[in-house]
Amino acid sequence: MFTSTANKIFQEVIEKYHVINKVDQPFVNTYDKDSNLIEHLLYRKCWIDTVQWHYEDIIRDPQIDPDAALKLKRQIDASNQDRTDMVEYIDSYFLEKYKNVAPKPNATINTESPAWGIDRLSILALKIYHMNEEATRMDATDEHRKACQTKLDVLLEQRVDLSTAIDTLLNDIANGDKYMKVYKQMKMYNDEELNPVLRSQK
C-alpha cells in the first residue's frame, strides 16, 4: 500500500532530523528525484513539516527577542508556502500517474486531494513522534506519561484510519470510481498585487 511507504519515509525523516535537532541544519534528500520521484517528494515534504514543527515551538518562547520573533515569523511564512508547493507537486505526480484512467459515469470527487491527505499524514507522524517522547519522558510525572500514552493511542489509531482512507482513495482513482480535480491554493497574502499592504509599498 502507498501509505506504508509514506509512513516509513516520514519516520526516516523525523529520526534523521532529531540526530542534530536544529532547525538550521543542512537538508539532504536521500531519494533521487529522477529514479524515486514520489519518495523524493515525500521526504522533502516531511522535512519541511518537521522544521516548521520546531519553528512553532521556538516562536512560543515567552522570552523570545522581538526581532528574532519577527525573523522567525518570516521563516514560518516561507515554510508554509514551501509546504503548499510540495502538496501541489505531490498532487501533480498523481495527476500524471492516473491521467489515462477514464472515470466511470458515476465516479465522484473526494473532499480533498490525495496530497492534502498525505499532508495530514505527515503532520500526524510528527504528533506521534513527539507524543511518544512525552509518554516515555522519565523526568515527567506518572500522571503526565499516562495522559500522553492515552493521547498517543488515539493518534496511532488515527494514523491507521487515515492511511486506510488515503489508500482507498488512490485505489478508487485507479479504478475510475473517483476522479481527481485539484485546485491551486491561490493564497493572497504573499502576492504583491493581492495583498493591499504589500501593494501599497510598491
Tab-separated table of C-alpha atoms in Angstrom:
chain	number	residue	atom	x	y	z
A	1	MET	CA	0.000	0.000	0.000
A	2	PHE	CA	1.148	3.539	-0.758
A	3	THR	CA	0.860	4.761	2.815
A	4	SER	CA	3.161	2.014	4.097
A	5	THR	CA	5.907	3.639	2.061
A	6	ALA	CA	4.860	7.143	3.075
A	7	ASN	CA	4.761	6.363	6.794
A	8	LYS	CA	8.161	4.672	6.598
A	9	ILE	CA	9.687	7.707	4.876
A	10	PHE	CA	8.106	10.106	7.360
A	11	GLN	CA	9.641	8.126	10.217
A	12	GLU	CA	13.038	8.215	8.463
A	13	VAL	CA	12.844	11.988	8.098
A	14	ILE	CA	11.813	12.674	11.681
A	15	GLU	CA	14.504	10.424	13.124
A	16	LYS	CA	17.120	11.949	10.798
A	17	TYR	CA	16.154	15.481	11.846
A	18	HIS	CA	16.441	14.662	15.539
A	19	VAL	CA	20.022	13.384	15.222
A	20	ILE	CA	21.137	17.039	15.111
A	21	ASN	CA	17.795	18.526	16.195
A	22	LYS	CA	18.390	22.043	14.859
A	23	VAL	CA	16.132	23.993	12.514
A	24	ASP	CA	19.103	25.367	10.547
A	25	GLN	CA	20.790	22.031	9.857
A	26	PRO	CA	21.577	21.190	6.214
A	27	PHE	CA	18.998	19.225	4.265
A	28	VAL	CA	19.968	16.257	2.124
A	29	ASN	CA	17.266	14.246	0.375
A	30	THR	CA	18.167	10.560	0.457
A	31	TYR	CA	15.913	9.794	-2.526
A	32	ASP	CA	16.839	10.717	-6.084
A	33	LYS	CA	14.081	12.642	-7.834
A	34	ASP	CA	14.748	11.011	-11.198
A	35	SER	CA	14.632	7.396	-10.059
A	36	ASN	CA	12.386	7.734	-6.986
A	37	LEU	CA	10.249	10.806	-7.569
A	38	ILE	CA	7.390	10.189	-5.143
A	39	GLU	CA	9.781	9.090	-2.389
A	40	HIS	CA	11.828	12.234	-3.050
A	41	LEU	CA	8.711	14.417	-2.742
A	42	LEU	CA	7.509	12.680	0.425
A	43	TYR	CA	10.909	13.049	2.069
A	44	ARG	CA	11.091	16.749	1.235
A	45	LYS	CA	7.505	17.315	2.356
A	46	CYS	CA	8.052	15.776	5.775
A	47	TRP	CA	11.344	17.627	6.245
A	48	ILE	CA	9.543	20.936	5.698
A	49	ASP	CA	6.872	19.894	8.200
A	50	THR	CA	9.460	18.785	10.753
A	51	VAL	CA	11.442	22.021	10.612
A	52	GLN	CA	8.240	24.038	10.833
A	53	TRP	CA	7.090	21.997	13.844
A	54	HIS	CA	10.198	23.189	15.667
A	55	TYR	CA	9.835	26.751	14.392
A	56	GLU	CA	6.416	26.753	16.046
A	57	ASP	CA	7.942	25.554	19.333
A	58	ILE	CA	10.618	28.258	19.272
A	59	ILE	CA	8.312	31.165	18.478
A	60	ARG	CA	6.155	30.345	21.505
A	61	ASP	CA	9.032	31.110	23.881
A	62	PRO	CA	7.645	33.975	26.020
A	63	GLN	CA	11.193	35.344	26.384
A	64	ILE	CA	11.963	35.423	22.664
A	65	ASP	CA	13.593	38.591	21.371
A	66	PRO	CA	11.064	40.585	19.291
A	67	ASP	CA	13.484	40.925	16.374
A	68	ALA	CA	14.167	37.188	16.447
A	69	ALA	CA	10.422	36.523	16.601
A	70	LEU	CA	9.809	38.672	13.525
A	71	LYS	CA	12.576	36.886	11.624
A	72	LEU	CA	11.131	33.545	12.668
A	73	LYS	CA	7.632	34.618	11.599
A	74	ARG	CA	9.030	35.302	8.128
A	75	GLN	CA	10.636	31.849	8.115
A	76	ILE	CA	7.327	30.256	9.111
A	77	ASP	CA	5.565	32.140	6.308
A	78	ALA	CA	8.145	30.883	3.801
A	79	SER	CA	7.854	27.368	5.191
A	80	ASN	CA	4.073	27.445	4.805
A	81	GLN	CA	4.495	28.420	1.158
A	82	ASP	CA	7.002	25.576	0.647
A	83	ARG	CA	4.567	23.177	2.294
A	84	THR	CA	1.749	24.214	-0.025
A	85	ASP	CA	4.018	23.978	-3.062
A	86	MET	CA	5.064	20.451	-2.094
A	87	VAL	CA	1.440	19.382	-1.721
A	88	GLU	CA	0.787	20.625	-5.242
A	89	TYR	CA	3.863	18.793	-6.567
A	90	ILE	CA	2.634	15.556	-4.986
A	91	ASP	CA	-0.831	16.024	-6.478
A	92	SER	CA	0.803	16.659	-9.859
A	93	TYR	CA	2.540	13.306	-9.502
A	94	PHE	CA	-0.804	11.559	-9.006
A	95	LEU	CA	-2.461	13.501	-11.814
A	96	GLU	CA	0.270	12.271	-14.138
A	97	LYS	CA	0.110	8.718	-12.792
A	98	TYR	CA	-3.646	8.408	-13.325
A	99	LYS	CA	-4.003	10.599	-16.406
A	100	ASN	CA	-5.037	7.672	-18.615
A	101	VAL	CA	-7.717	6.381	-16.228
A	102	ALA	CA	-11.193	7.080	-17.576
A	103	PRO	CA	-13.558	7.904	-14.708
A	104	LYS	CA	-16.711	5.798	-14.643
A	105	PRO	CA	-20.001	7.590	-15.419
A	106	ASN	CA	-20.940	7.510	-11.744
A	107	ALA	CA	-17.463	8.496	-10.469
A	108	THR	CA	-17.404	11.025	-7.654
A	109	ILE	CA	-14.915	13.572	-6.373
A	110	ASN	CA	-13.339	13.393	-2.931
A	111	THR	CA	-13.479	16.185	-0.362
A	112	GLU	CA	-9.703	16.570	-0.541
A	113	SER	CA	-7.000	15.585	-2.988
A	114	PRO	CA	-4.625	12.709	-2.219
A	115	ALA	CA	-1.768	15.083	-1.406
A	116	TRP	CA	-3.737	17.005	1.211
A	117	GLY	CA	-4.492	13.698	2.910
A	118	ILE	CA	-0.768	12.919	2.744
A	119	ASP	CA	-0.075	16.341	4.256
A	120	ARG	CA	-2.179	15.385	7.271
A	121	LEU	CA	-0.396	12.018	7.470
A	122	SER	CA	2.983	13.759	7.631
A	123	ILE	CA	1.827	16.057	10.446
A	124	LEU	CA	0.356	13.050	12.227
A	125	ALA	CA	3.751	11.322	12.110
A	126	LEU	CA	5.217	14.313	13.945
A	127	LYS	CA	2.457	14.272	16.546
A	128	ILE	CA	3.070	10.564	17.149
A	129	TYR	CA	6.831	11.016	17.481
A	130	HIS	CA	6.581	13.863	19.969
A	131	MET	CA	3.684	12.389	21.934
A	132	ASN	CA	5.693	9.193	22.308
A	133	GLU	CA	8.564	11.299	23.664
A	134	GLU	CA	6.222	12.725	26.280
A	135	ALA	CA	4.690	9.341	27.107
A	136	THR	CA	8.152	7.949	27.851
A	137	ARG	CA	9.831	11.031	29.365
A	138	MET	CA	11.398	9.839	32.606
A	139	ASP	CA	11.535	13.283	34.242
A	140	ALA	CA	7.759	13.652	33.843
A	141	THR	CA	5.197	12.510	36.383
A	142	ASP	CA	3.421	9.182	36.058
A	143	GLU	CA	0.192	11.096	35.550
A	144	HIS	CA	1.702	13.060	32.662
A	145	ARG	CA	3.083	9.943	30.985
A	146	LYS	CA	-0.210	8.114	31.370
A	147	ALA	CA	-2.189	11.017	29.879
A	148	CYS	CA	0.216	11.243	26.955
A	149	GLN	CA	0.050	7.485	26.360
A	150	THR	CA	-3.729	7.752	26.118
A	151	LYS	CA	-3.343	10.504	23.523
A	152	LEU	CA	-0.683	8.501	21.699
A	153	ASP	CA	-3.029	5.526	21.417
A	154	VAL	CA	-5.619	7.765	19.761
A	155	LEU	CA	-3.011	9.199	17.353
A	156	LEU	CA	-1.882	5.696	16.370
A	157	GLU	CA	-5.467	4.690	15.691
A	158	GLN	CA	-5.935	7.872	13.677
A	159	ARG	CA	-2.903	7.003	11.551
A	160	VAL	CA	-4.386	3.602	10.723
A	161	ASP	CA	-7.699	5.205	9.733
A	162	LEU	CA	-6.105	7.993	7.699
A	163	SER	CA	-3.732	5.605	5.957
A	164	THR	CA	-6.648	3.349	5.048
A	165	ALA	CA	-8.640	6.301	3.719
A	166	ILE	CA	-5.742	7.510	1.543
A	167	ASP	CA	-5.033	4.047	0.153
A	168	THR	CA	-8.742	3.571	-0.567
A	169	LEU	CA	-8.909	6.915	-2.351
A	170	LEU	CA	-5.898	6.109	-4.536
A	171	ASN	CA	-7.363	2.699	-5.353
A	172	ASP	CA	-10.702	4.290	-6.237
A	173	ILE	CA	-8.963	6.795	-8.529
A	174	ALA	CA	-7.001	3.989	-10.193
A	175	ASN	CA	-10.268	2.076	-10.772
A	176	GLY	CA	-12.169	5.102	-12.059
A	177	ASP	CA	-14.580	5.183	-9.103
A	178	LYS	CA	-13.192	8.571	-8.006
A	179	TYR	CA	-11.613	11.331	-10.042
A	180	MET	CA	-9.073	13.968	-9.163
A	181	LYS	CA	-9.728	17.662	-9.506
A	182	VAL	CA	-7.036	19.848	-7.996
A	183	TYR	CA	-7.495	23.492	-7.103
A	184	LYS	CA	-4.452	25.685	-6.554
A	185	GLN	CA	-4.417	27.278	-3.127
A	186	MET	CA	-4.295	30.824	-4.533
A	187	LYS	CA	-3.014	32.293	-1.280
A	188	MET	CA	-3.360	36.040	-1.385
A	189	TYR	CA	-1.261	37.400	1.463
A	190	ASN	CA	2.131	36.751	-0.215
A	191	ASP	CA	1.103	38.318	-3.513
A	192	GLU	CA	2.151	41.941	-4.020
A	193	GLU	CA	-0.874	42.544	-6.226
A	194	LEU	CA	-3.461	40.866	-3.988
A	195	ASN	CA	-2.297	41.903	-0.509
A	196	PRO	CA	-3.260	45.579	-0.063
A	197	VAL	CA	-0.466	46.171	2.480
A	198	LEU	CA	2.206	44.844	0.116
A	199	ARG	CA	0.641	46.636	-2.833
A	200	SER	CA	0.810	49.963	-1.007
A	201	GLN	CA	4.579	49.568	-0.574
A	202	LYS	CA	5.238	49.371	-4.320
